[in-house]
Amino acid sequence: MKTARVLCSLVILVAAFTALNGRAYGLVELDEAQMREGEVDNQLGPTPEDLVDIDFRQVPNLVYVASGDFTGDGRRGVAAGNINGDSVSIFYEPGDGNLQNTVEHGSGNGPVCVAAKDLDGDGIDDLVVANYFEDSLTVLWGRPGGRFAARARYGTGASPASVVAADLDSDGKPDLAVCNRGDNSVSVLTGRGDMTFRARQDYPVGKSPRGIAAGDFDSDGNTDLAVTDFKDNNVSVLYGNGDGSFRRAADYGGFSGPRSIVAADMDGDGTDDLVVAEWESDTVAVVLVHDGRLAPAVHYTCGHGPSSVGVADFDRDGILDIVVSNAMDSDVVLLSGNGDGTFQMKRELGRWDVPRSLAIDDFNRDGWPDVAVVGGNSDGVSVLFGAGMLHLDVAVSGASMGSVSPDRGLYAPGSVVTLTATPNPGCSFTGWTGAVDDPGSPTTTVTMRANMTVWAGFAK
């Protein structure tokens, strides 16, 4: 059996299914298709076709990935929706961080999104799959040893595009919320905690919702939902009442083709903020929340066709950063956080063939986050291990006399980083201190061979 193609020099994303409450991020763009009609079965039993050993690199049309503990022994794995195969492929980690021992489970018609969450409290992550062409969710219940013993299906609105699992009714049990692209709605299914969910309640949102995230956006202790309305260029927020019901959606504008969305505290004030990938403008938008109000979006250039966004503290400095996959540029970029909700210019981390989605976890359990990437034109999942990234700090001697760019960053070993020192009016640059290539030039380079700090000097 073949193993994953491994790129060992990139730290991408922290284990967000732990740090960010088990949410799955990223969204694939699909062509409009005629929905196939049919009965949606509830509590379907397993069939022989549900468990089929397949080669790791021969899984066609994977569109979305989520990570979790599917074996119950602490090993991490990846689940990927197979849009044409009407199945979910599970890649297990055998103990060395590589993903293999792949099995395939039947799901529904057009699985476009997968979320991993322990829904029944047995210590094993279950799977929730949005079936785009079937108007349903499939729940696959995880069992010890990496098997899924049964599946259940629940109806949704038309063309479900993205799903999130979170406690929406304050009972300590996971619930489900899915945004439905076909009828501009969000379906909420509250969980009973006994492997069943109540009948859905639908809430209208804007046109063509693509991504959904859960968080507390008004600081009232209740879980809210944020949805990207692609055709309206809005983000709709459904503010929760704490009992599983939601108030009428509040629409926030200022976006351009919003798709993937993440909820996380980006400025360290203890309140969930929003990060949104904007397909039409090739930007990522950051929306900070203060005193229960959403501030205007601030937009950062990220690359062509941002398809998926995630956040993490990549260098473990206590500050969240942003990673974006750009489908049109076939790359993944990093925007380092400054700690106050602002971010540095993008930096390319690597290139993949039309990256569609990212799954985040510590697959080799070395304390560093790793990422699994699904590429639109490749038949498998690539794992990028997080060991080996180096941290650069660029300090200023005489802070009021000049500035430097960049002032810090995370780089792969051997990277050559260009540094620029700019004196303020009436001041002059006096030189660099540290392992730079040209200490006397305001623009110089440094080759990353270890974690390092360099200084730029200024004088009046």
Short mmCIF file of C-alpha atoms in Angstrom, two decimals:
data_model
loop_
_atom_site.label_atom_id
_atom_site.label_comp_id
_atom_site.label_asym_id
_atom_site.label_seq_id
_atom_site.Cartn_x
_atom_site.Cartn_y
_atom_site.Cartn_z
CA MET A 1 0.00 0.00 0.00
CA LYS A 2 1.28 3.40 -0.89
CA THR A 3 1.69 6.11 1.72
CA ALA A 4 1.07 9.82 1.63
CA ARG A 5 3.35 12.27 -0.11
CA VAL A 6 4.95 14.04 2.86
CA LEU A 7 6.32 17.57 3.01
CA CYS A 8 8.18 17.74 6.27
CA SER A 9 9.22 21.39 6.54
CA LEU A 10 5.94 23.20 7.04
CA VAL A 11 4.04 24.09 10.16
CA ILE A 12 0.56 24.87 8.92
CA LEU A 13 -2.30 24.57 11.36
CA VAL A 14 -2.74 23.68 15.03
CA ALA A 15 -5.02 20.83 16.07
CA ALA A 16 -8.11 22.94 15.55
CA PHE A 17 -10.62 20.22 16.26
CA THR A 18 -9.46 20.47 19.86
CA ALA A 19 -8.54 24.13 20.06
CA LEU A 20 -11.53 25.36 18.06
CA ASN A 21 -14.27 23.11 19.42
CA GLY A 22 -14.20 20.41 16.79
CA ARG A 23 -15.03 22.60 13.81
CA ALA A 24 -14.22 21.73 10.25
CA TYR A 25 -13.18 24.45 7.84
CA GLY A 26 -12.98 24.99 4.13
CA LEU A 27 -15.41 24.76 1.29
CA VAL A 28 -15.31 23.48 -2.25
CA GLU A 29 -17.00 25.28 -5.13
CA LEU A 30 -19.45 23.04 -6.97
CA ASP A 31 -21.29 23.48 -10.25
CA GLU A 32 -25.06 23.72 -9.94
CA ALA A 33 -26.63 20.31 -10.53
CA GLN A 34 -30.15 18.94 -10.69
CA MET A 35 -30.99 17.38 -7.33
CA ARG A 36 -31.92 13.73 -7.49
CA GLU A 37 -35.17 12.98 -5.71
CA GLY A 38 -35.78 10.05 -3.40
CA GLU A 39 -36.63 8.90 0.08
CA VAL A 40 -34.16 9.72 2.86
CA ASP A 41 -33.79 6.68 5.09
CA ASN A 42 -33.30 7.06 8.83
CA GLN A 43 -31.18 4.62 10.87
CA LEU A 44 -29.77 2.59 7.99
CA GLY A 45 -27.74 -0.45 8.91
CA PRO A 46 -24.28 -1.28 7.54
CA THR A 47 -23.86 -3.05 4.21
CA PRO A 48 -20.86 -5.01 2.87
CA GLU A 49 -20.07 -2.10 0.57
CA ASP A 50 -19.54 0.20 3.56
CA LEU A 51 -16.09 -1.19 4.40
CA VAL A 52 -13.79 -1.66 1.44
CA ASP A 53 -10.00 -1.59 1.61
CA ILE A 54 -8.63 0.79 -1.01
CA ASP A 55 -5.27 2.18 -1.94
CA PHE A 56 -4.38 5.50 -0.30
CA ARG A 57 -3.53 7.27 -3.55
CA GLN A 58 -6.45 5.96 -5.61
CA VAL A 59 -9.39 7.87 -4.13
CA PRO A 60 -10.87 10.04 -6.89
CA ASN A 61 -12.56 13.40 -6.44
CA LEU A 62 -11.89 14.06 -2.76
CA VAL A 63 -13.31 17.50 -1.99
CA TYR A 64 -13.27 18.08 1.78
CA VAL A 65 -11.28 16.75 4.72
CA ALA A 66 -11.76 16.62 8.48
CA SER A 67 -9.54 15.07 11.14
CA GLY A 68 -10.24 13.24 14.37
CA ASP A 69 -9.65 10.20 16.55
CA PHE A 70 -11.55 7.49 14.70
CA THR A 71 -9.96 4.55 16.51
CA GLY A 72 -10.35 5.55 20.18
CA ASP A 73 -6.66 5.09 20.96
CA GLY A 74 -5.38 8.63 20.43
CA ARG A 75 -4.16 8.15 16.89
CA ARG A 76 -5.38 10.80 14.50
CA GLY A 77 -6.94 10.17 11.12
CA VAL A 78 -8.51 11.99 8.19
CA ALA A 79 -11.96 11.62 6.65
CA ALA A 80 -12.50 12.87 3.11
CA GLY A 81 -15.71 13.20 1.13
CA ASN A 82 -15.64 11.50 -2.27
CA ILE A 83 -18.02 13.57 -4.40
CA ASN A 84 -18.40 11.08 -7.27
CA GLY A 85 -18.16 7.89 -5.24
CA ASP A 86 -20.93 8.80 -2.76
CA SER A 87 -18.65 7.73 0.06
CA VAL A 88 -16.27 8.92 2.75
CA SER A 89 -12.70 7.67 2.72
CA ILE A 90 -10.93 7.25 6.07
CA PHE A 91 -7.14 7.45 6.24
CA TYR A 92 -5.80 6.02 9.48
CA GLU A 93 -2.52 6.88 11.15
CA PRO A 94 -0.74 3.60 12.02
CA GLY A 95 1.65 5.16 14.55
CA ASP A 96 4.30 7.00 12.53
CA GLY A 97 2.21 9.96 11.39
CA ASN A 98 1.68 8.70 7.84
CA LEU A 99 -1.89 8.14 6.75
CA GLN A 100 -2.71 4.72 5.35
CA ASN A 101 -4.84 1.62 6.12
CA THR A 102 -7.61 3.30 4.17
CA VAL A 103 -11.24 2.15 4.22
CA GLU A 104 -14.28 3.56 2.48
CA HIS A 105 -17.75 4.04 3.96
CA GLY A 106 -20.96 4.65 2.08
CA SER A 107 -22.51 8.03 2.85
CA GLY A 108 -25.03 9.66 0.54
CA ASN A 109 -25.33 11.28 -2.86
CA GLY A 110 -22.70 14.01 -3.29
CA PRO A 111 -20.77 14.23 0.02
CA VAL A 112 -19.32 17.75 -0.16
CA CYS A 113 -18.53 18.43 3.49
CA VAL A 114 -17.38 16.32 6.45
CA ALA A 115 -17.24 17.29 10.12
CA ALA A 116 -15.69 15.18 12.89
CA LYS A 117 -17.05 15.29 16.45
CA ASP A 118 -17.70 12.89 19.31
CA LEU A 119 -21.48 13.07 19.17
CA ASP A 120 -22.34 10.27 21.59
CA GLY A 121 -19.68 10.77 24.29
CA ASP A 122 -17.87 7.47 23.83
CA GLY A 123 -14.45 9.03 23.24
CA ILE A 124 -14.42 8.25 19.52
CA ASP A 125 -15.07 10.88 16.89
CA ASP A 126 -18.11 10.37 14.71
CA LEU A 127 -18.63 11.81 11.24
CA VAL A 128 -21.30 14.14 9.87
CA VAL A 129 -21.49 14.27 6.08
CA ALA A 130 -23.44 16.83 4.03
CA ASN A 131 -24.91 15.15 0.94
CA TYR A 132 -25.32 17.93 -1.62
CA PHE A 133 -27.40 16.08 -4.22
CA GLU A 134 -29.62 14.30 -1.70
CA ASP A 135 -30.63 17.08 0.72
CA SER A 136 -29.49 15.11 3.73
CA LEU A 137 -26.91 14.62 6.44
CA THR A 138 -25.36 11.22 7.05
CA VAL A 139 -24.09 10.48 10.56
CA LEU A 140 -21.50 7.72 10.79
CA TRP A 141 -21.08 6.50 14.36
CA GLY A 142 -17.47 5.70 15.25
CA ARG A 143 -16.59 2.50 17.05
CA PRO A 144 -13.35 1.13 18.57
CA GLY A 145 -10.74 0.01 16.07
CA GLY A 146 -11.68 2.52 13.41
CA ARG A 147 -14.95 0.95 12.30
CA PHE A 148 -18.25 2.72 11.84
CA ALA A 149 -20.99 0.35 13.01
CA ALA A 150 -24.05 2.10 11.64
CA ARG A 151 -25.22 5.21 9.88
CA ALA A 152 -28.26 7.46 10.13
CA ARG A 153 -29.59 10.01 7.67
CA TYR A 154 -31.49 13.20 8.40
CA GLY A 155 -33.19 15.55 5.99
CA THR A 156 -31.91 19.09 5.43
CA GLY A 157 -32.81 22.01 3.23
CA ALA A 158 -31.93 22.01 -0.46
CA SER A 159 -28.30 21.35 -1.43
CA PRO A 160 -26.50 21.34 1.95
CA ALA A 161 -23.03 22.81 1.49
CA SER A 162 -21.33 22.98 4.89
CA VAL A 163 -21.96 21.59 8.37
CA VAL A 164 -20.77 22.36 11.88
CA ALA A 165 -21.21 20.46 15.18
CA ALA A 166 -21.52 22.49 18.39
CA ASP A 167 -23.65 22.76 21.52
CA LEU A 168 -26.45 25.05 20.35
CA ASP A 169 -28.99 24.49 23.16
CA SER A 170 -26.69 24.67 26.21
CA ASP A 171 -27.30 21.08 27.33
CA GLY A 172 -23.71 19.92 26.91
CA LYS A 173 -24.60 17.67 23.97
CA PRO A 174 -23.44 18.34 20.40
CA ASP A 175 -25.98 19.62 17.91
CA LEU A 176 -25.74 20.08 14.14
CA ALA A 177 -26.19 23.10 11.88
CA VAL A 178 -25.93 23.00 8.10
CA CYS A 179 -26.19 25.80 5.56
CA ASN A 180 -28.27 24.94 2.50
CA ARG A 181 -27.16 26.52 -0.74
CA GLY A 182 -30.25 25.57 -2.74
CA ASP A 183 -32.93 27.29 -0.63
CA ASN A 184 -30.89 29.91 1.25
CA SER A 185 -31.44 28.46 4.70
CA VAL A 186 -29.74 26.99 7.77
CA SER A 187 -31.06 23.72 9.21
CA VAL A 188 -30.55 23.13 12.94
CA LEU A 189 -30.82 19.62 14.41
CA THR A 190 -30.49 19.43 18.19
CA GLY A 191 -29.03 16.25 19.63
CA ARG A 192 -30.60 14.10 22.30
CA GLY A 193 -27.28 12.57 23.34
CA ASP A 194 -28.52 9.07 22.55
CA MET A 195 -27.32 8.86 18.92
CA THR A 196 -30.46 10.58 17.60
CA PHE A 197 -31.33 14.14 16.61
CA ARG A 198 -34.61 16.01 16.71
CA ALA A 199 -36.42 17.17 13.60
CA ARG A 200 -34.73 20.09 11.94
CA GLN A 201 -35.68 23.73 12.28
CA ASP A 202 -34.90 25.95 9.28
CA TYR A 203 -33.87 29.60 9.35
CA PRO A 204 -33.61 31.87 6.30
CA VAL A 205 -30.27 33.50 5.47
CA GLY A 206 -28.83 35.25 2.40
CA LYS A 207 -28.38 33.97 -1.12
CA SER A 208 -26.21 30.91 -1.80
CA PRO A 209 -24.76 30.23 1.67
CA ARG A 210 -21.43 28.41 1.42
CA GLY A 211 -19.75 28.24 4.84
CA ILE A 212 -20.88 28.10 8.47
CA ALA A 213 -19.13 28.60 11.81
CA ALA A 214 -20.27 28.50 15.44
CA GLY A 215 -19.21 30.93 18.18
CA ASP A 216 -20.45 33.46 20.70
CA PHE A 217 -20.51 36.77 18.81
CA ASP A 218 -22.47 38.88 21.31
CA SER A 219 -20.88 37.69 24.58
CA ASP A 220 -24.15 36.46 26.09
CA GLY A 221 -22.91 32.90 26.66
CA ASN A 222 -25.10 31.41 23.93
CA THR A 223 -23.75 29.84 20.75
CA ASP A 224 -24.45 31.78 17.57
CA LEU A 225 -24.02 30.82 13.91
CA ALA A 226 -22.26 32.82 11.19
CA VAL A 227 -22.95 32.00 7.54
CA THR A 228 -21.31 33.29 4.36
CA ASP A 229 -23.85 34.45 1.75
CA PHE A 230 -21.86 34.16 -1.46
CA LYS A 231 -24.22 35.93 -3.86
CA ASP A 232 -25.28 38.67 -1.43
CA ASN A 233 -21.69 39.45 -0.40
CA ASN A 234 -22.83 39.28 3.22
CA VAL A 235 -22.23 37.33 6.38
CA SER A 236 -25.49 36.42 8.14
CA VAL A 237 -25.35 35.94 11.90
CA LEU A 238 -28.05 33.90 13.61
CA TYR A 239 -27.90 34.92 17.26
CA GLY A 240 -28.75 32.02 19.56
CA ASN A 241 -31.29 32.05 22.37
CA GLY A 242 -29.47 29.32 24.25
CA ASP A 243 -32.22 26.74 23.77
CA GLY A 244 -31.41 25.65 20.22
CA SER A 245 -33.52 28.35 18.59
CA PHE A 246 -32.23 31.45 16.83
CA ARG A 247 -33.36 34.99 16.18
CA ARG A 248 -33.82 36.40 12.71
CA ALA A 249 -30.55 36.64 10.80
CA ALA A 250 -28.60 39.89 11.01
CA ASP A 251 -26.77 40.64 7.78
CA TYR A 252 -23.33 42.26 7.66
CA GLY A 253 -22.00 43.55 4.34
CA GLY A 254 -18.62 44.56 3.00
CA PHE A 255 -17.54 41.19 1.62
CA SER A 256 -16.79 40.00 -1.91
CA GLY A 257 -17.78 36.42 -2.67
CA PRO A 258 -17.47 35.11 0.91
CA ARG A 259 -17.02 31.35 1.17
CA SER A 260 -15.09 29.57 3.91
CA ILE A 261 -15.44 31.01 7.43
CA VAL A 262 -13.73 30.48 10.80
CA ALA A 263 -14.71 31.67 14.27
CA ALA A 264 -11.84 32.26 16.70
CA ASP A 265 -10.45 34.89 19.07
CA MET A 266 -8.06 36.72 16.74
CA ASP A 267 -7.15 39.67 18.99
CA GLY A 268 -6.88 37.95 22.37
CA ASP A 269 -9.79 39.72 24.06
CA GLY A 270 -11.70 36.54 24.88
CA THR A 271 -14.41 37.09 22.25
CA ASP A 272 -14.90 35.08 19.08
CA ASP A 273 -14.07 36.96 15.87
CA LEU A 274 -14.55 35.92 12.24
CA VAL A 275 -12.14 35.17 9.40
CA VAL A 276 -13.64 34.84 5.92
CA ALA A 277 -12.14 33.72 2.60
CA GLU A 278 -13.37 36.02 -0.20
CA TRP A 279 -13.38 34.29 -3.58
CA GLU A 280 -14.19 37.28 -5.79
CA SER A 281 -11.62 39.74 -4.39
CA ASP A 282 -8.78 37.27 -3.68
CA THR A 283 -8.69 38.42 -0.08
CA VAL A 284 -9.27 37.17 3.44
CA ALA A 285 -11.44 39.35 5.66
CA VAL A 286 -10.99 39.70 9.42
CA VAL A 287 -14.00 40.84 11.44
CA LEU A 288 -13.28 41.68 15.07
CA VAL A 289 -16.07 41.59 17.63
CA HIS A 290 -16.12 44.13 20.47
CA ASP A 291 -18.89 44.61 23.02
CA GLY A 292 -21.19 42.33 21.07
CA ARG A 293 -20.80 44.23 17.81
CA LEU A 294 -19.07 43.23 14.60
CA ALA A 295 -16.54 45.78 13.39
CA PRO A 296 -16.19 46.50 9.66
CA ALA A 297 -14.21 43.84 7.83
CA VAL A 298 -10.51 44.43 7.22
CA HIS A 299 -9.27 42.79 4.01
CA TYR A 300 -5.86 41.22 3.37
CA THR A 301 -4.58 40.02 0.01
CA CYS A 302 -4.10 36.26 0.06
CA GLY A 303 -4.02 34.99 -3.55
CA HIS A 304 -6.31 33.95 -6.39
CA GLY A 305 -9.33 31.84 -5.58
CA PRO A 306 -9.18 31.41 -1.79
CA SER A 307 -11.09 28.18 -1.17
CA SER A 308 -10.43 27.40 2.49
CA VAL A 309 -9.27 29.30 5.55
CA GLY A 310 -7.98 28.20 8.95
CA VAL A 311 -6.40 29.77 11.99
CA ALA A 312 -3.78 28.58 14.46
CA ASP A 313 -0.80 29.64 16.52
CA PHE A 314 1.73 28.27 14.07
CA ASP A 315 4.88 29.24 15.95
CA ARG A 316 3.40 28.78 19.44
CA ASP A 317 3.92 32.40 20.44
CA GLY A 318 0.39 32.75 21.81
CA ILE A 319 -0.87 34.66 18.75
CA LEU A 320 -3.24 33.23 16.18
CA ASP A 321 -2.22 33.35 12.51
CA ILE A 322 -4.20 32.71 9.32
CA VAL A 323 -3.64 30.13 6.60
CA VAL A 324 -5.48 30.20 3.26
CA SER A 325 -5.55 27.70 0.41
CA ASN A 326 -5.74 29.38 -3.00
CA ALA A 327 -7.31 27.10 -5.60
CA MET A 328 -6.46 29.31 -8.59
CA ASP A 329 -2.85 29.90 -7.52
CA SER A 330 -2.40 26.28 -6.38
CA ASP A 331 -0.71 27.36 -3.18
CA VAL A 332 -1.18 27.78 0.55
CA VAL A 333 -0.21 31.06 2.21
CA LEU A 334 0.33 32.25 5.77
CA LEU A 335 -0.59 35.62 7.27
CA SER A 336 1.19 35.99 10.61
CA GLY A 337 -0.77 37.63 13.41
CA ASN A 338 0.45 40.66 15.31
CA GLY A 339 -1.60 39.89 18.41
CA ASP A 340 -4.00 42.82 18.09
CA GLY A 341 -6.20 41.43 15.34
CA THR A 342 -4.03 42.74 12.50
CA PHE A 343 -1.92 40.58 10.21
CA GLN A 344 1.25 40.76 8.17
CA MET A 345 1.47 40.36 4.41
CA LYS A 346 0.96 36.89 3.01
CA ARG A 347 3.84 34.48 2.59
CA GLU A 348 3.67 31.35 0.47
CA LEU A 349 4.18 28.14 2.40
CA GLY A 350 3.93 25.64 -0.40
CA ARG A 351 2.27 24.66 -3.67
CA TRP A 352 -0.35 21.98 -4.29
CA ASP A 353 -2.52 21.15 -7.27
CA VAL A 354 -5.72 23.18 -6.77
CA PRO A 355 -5.93 22.84 -2.97
CA ARG A 356 -9.55 22.57 -1.91
CA SER A 357 -9.57 21.89 1.80
CA LEU A 358 -7.35 21.54 4.87
CA ALA A 359 -7.66 19.22 7.89
CA ILE A 360 -5.72 20.08 11.00
CA ASP A 361 -4.18 17.82 13.61
CA ASP A 362 -0.96 16.55 15.20
CA PHE A 363 -0.77 13.36 13.16
CA ASN A 364 2.64 12.18 14.38
CA ARG A 365 2.07 13.37 17.95
CA ASP A 366 5.27 15.36 18.23
CA GLY A 367 3.59 18.43 19.73
CA TRP A 368 3.67 20.32 16.43
CA PRO A 369 0.56 20.78 14.30
CA ASP A 370 0.33 19.12 10.91
CA VAL A 371 -2.09 19.50 8.04
CA ALA A 372 -3.73 17.19 5.52
CA VAL A 373 -4.43 18.78 2.13
CA VAL A 374 -6.90 17.70 -0.53
CA GLY A 375 -5.99 18.87 -4.04
CA GLY A 376 -8.66 19.23 -6.69
CA ASN A 377 -6.77 17.39 -9.43
CA SER A 378 -5.01 14.73 -7.37
CA ASP A 379 -6.36 11.44 -6.09
CA GLY A 380 -5.41 11.47 -2.45
CA VAL A 381 -4.45 13.38 0.68
CA SER A 382 -1.04 14.94 1.31
CA VAL A 383 0.21 15.24 4.89
CA LEU A 384 2.49 18.10 5.84
CA PHE A 385 4.31 17.53 9.09
CA GLY A 386 4.96 20.51 11.33
CA ALA A 387 8.50 19.85 12.48
CA GLY A 388 11.37 22.05 11.40
CA MET A 389 9.98 25.57 11.03
CA LEU A 390 12.25 28.34 12.20
CA HIS A 391 11.28 31.61 13.86
CA LEU A 392 12.79 34.96 12.85
CA ASP A 393 12.52 38.08 15.03
CA VAL A 394 13.62 41.43 13.60
CA ALA A 395 14.12 44.01 16.35
CA VAL A 396 14.73 47.76 16.11
CA SER A 397 17.35 49.73 18.02
CA GLY A 398 15.75 53.14 18.35
CA ALA A 399 12.12 52.22 17.79
CA SER A 400 10.98 55.79 17.23
CA MET A 401 13.56 56.33 14.49
CA GLY A 402 12.57 53.70 11.94
CA SER A 403 10.78 50.50 11.05
CA VAL A 404 11.55 47.09 9.54
CA SER A 405 9.71 44.71 7.27
CA PRO A 406 9.02 41.96 8.09
CA ASP A 407 9.41 42.29 11.84
CA ARG A 408 9.06 38.54 12.47
CA GLY A 409 7.99 35.35 10.74
CA LEU A 410 8.05 31.57 10.51
CA TYR A 411 10.16 30.05 7.73
CA ALA A 412 11.29 26.68 6.45
CA PRO A 413 14.98 25.83 6.95
CA GLY A 414 17.12 27.23 4.14
CA SER A 415 14.67 29.99 3.28
CA VAL A 416 16.25 33.28 2.21
CA VAL A 417 14.33 36.17 3.74
CA THR A 418 14.65 39.76 2.46
CA LEU A 419 14.71 42.42 5.18
CA THR A 420 14.13 46.12 4.67
CA ALA A 421 14.92 48.89 7.15
CA THR A 422 13.22 52.26 6.63
CA PRO A 423 14.35 55.30 8.68
CA ASN A 424 11.85 57.92 9.77
CA PRO A 425 12.21 61.50 8.47
CA GLY A 426 15.27 63.14 9.98
CA CYS A 427 16.81 59.78 10.92
CA SER A 428 19.27 57.45 9.25
CA PHE A 429 19.90 53.73 9.07
CA THR A 430 23.13 52.71 10.86
CA GLY A 431 23.35 48.99 10.08
CA TRP A 432 22.21 45.49 10.91
CA THR A 433 23.39 43.33 13.82
CA GLY A 434 23.10 39.58 13.41
CA ALA A 435 23.59 36.93 10.73
CA VAL A 436 22.54 39.05 7.73
CA ASP A 437 24.31 38.95 4.37
CA ASP A 438 24.96 42.69 4.04
CA PRO A 439 24.99 44.48 7.42
CA GLY A 440 25.49 47.93 5.88
CA SER A 441 22.60 47.91 3.39
CA PRO A 442 19.05 48.95 4.35
CA THR A 443 17.85 46.01 2.24
CA THR A 444 19.55 42.72 2.99
CA THR A 445 18.85 39.00 3.29
CA VAL A 446 19.16 36.35 5.96
CA THR A 447 19.29 32.60 5.42
CA MET A 448 17.27 30.62 7.96
CA ARG A 449 19.50 27.97 9.49
CA ALA A 450 18.20 28.25 13.06
CA ASN A 451 15.83 30.34 15.14
CA MET A 452 17.36 33.79 15.13
CA THR A 453 17.00 37.45 16.02
CA VAL A 454 18.53 40.34 14.08
CA TRP A 455 18.53 44.07 14.86
CA ALA A 456 18.22 47.15 12.69
CA GLY A 457 19.94 50.28 13.98
CA PHE A 458 18.77 53.86 13.48
CA ALA A 459 20.12 57.24 14.61
CA LYS A 460 19.21 60.91 14.32
#
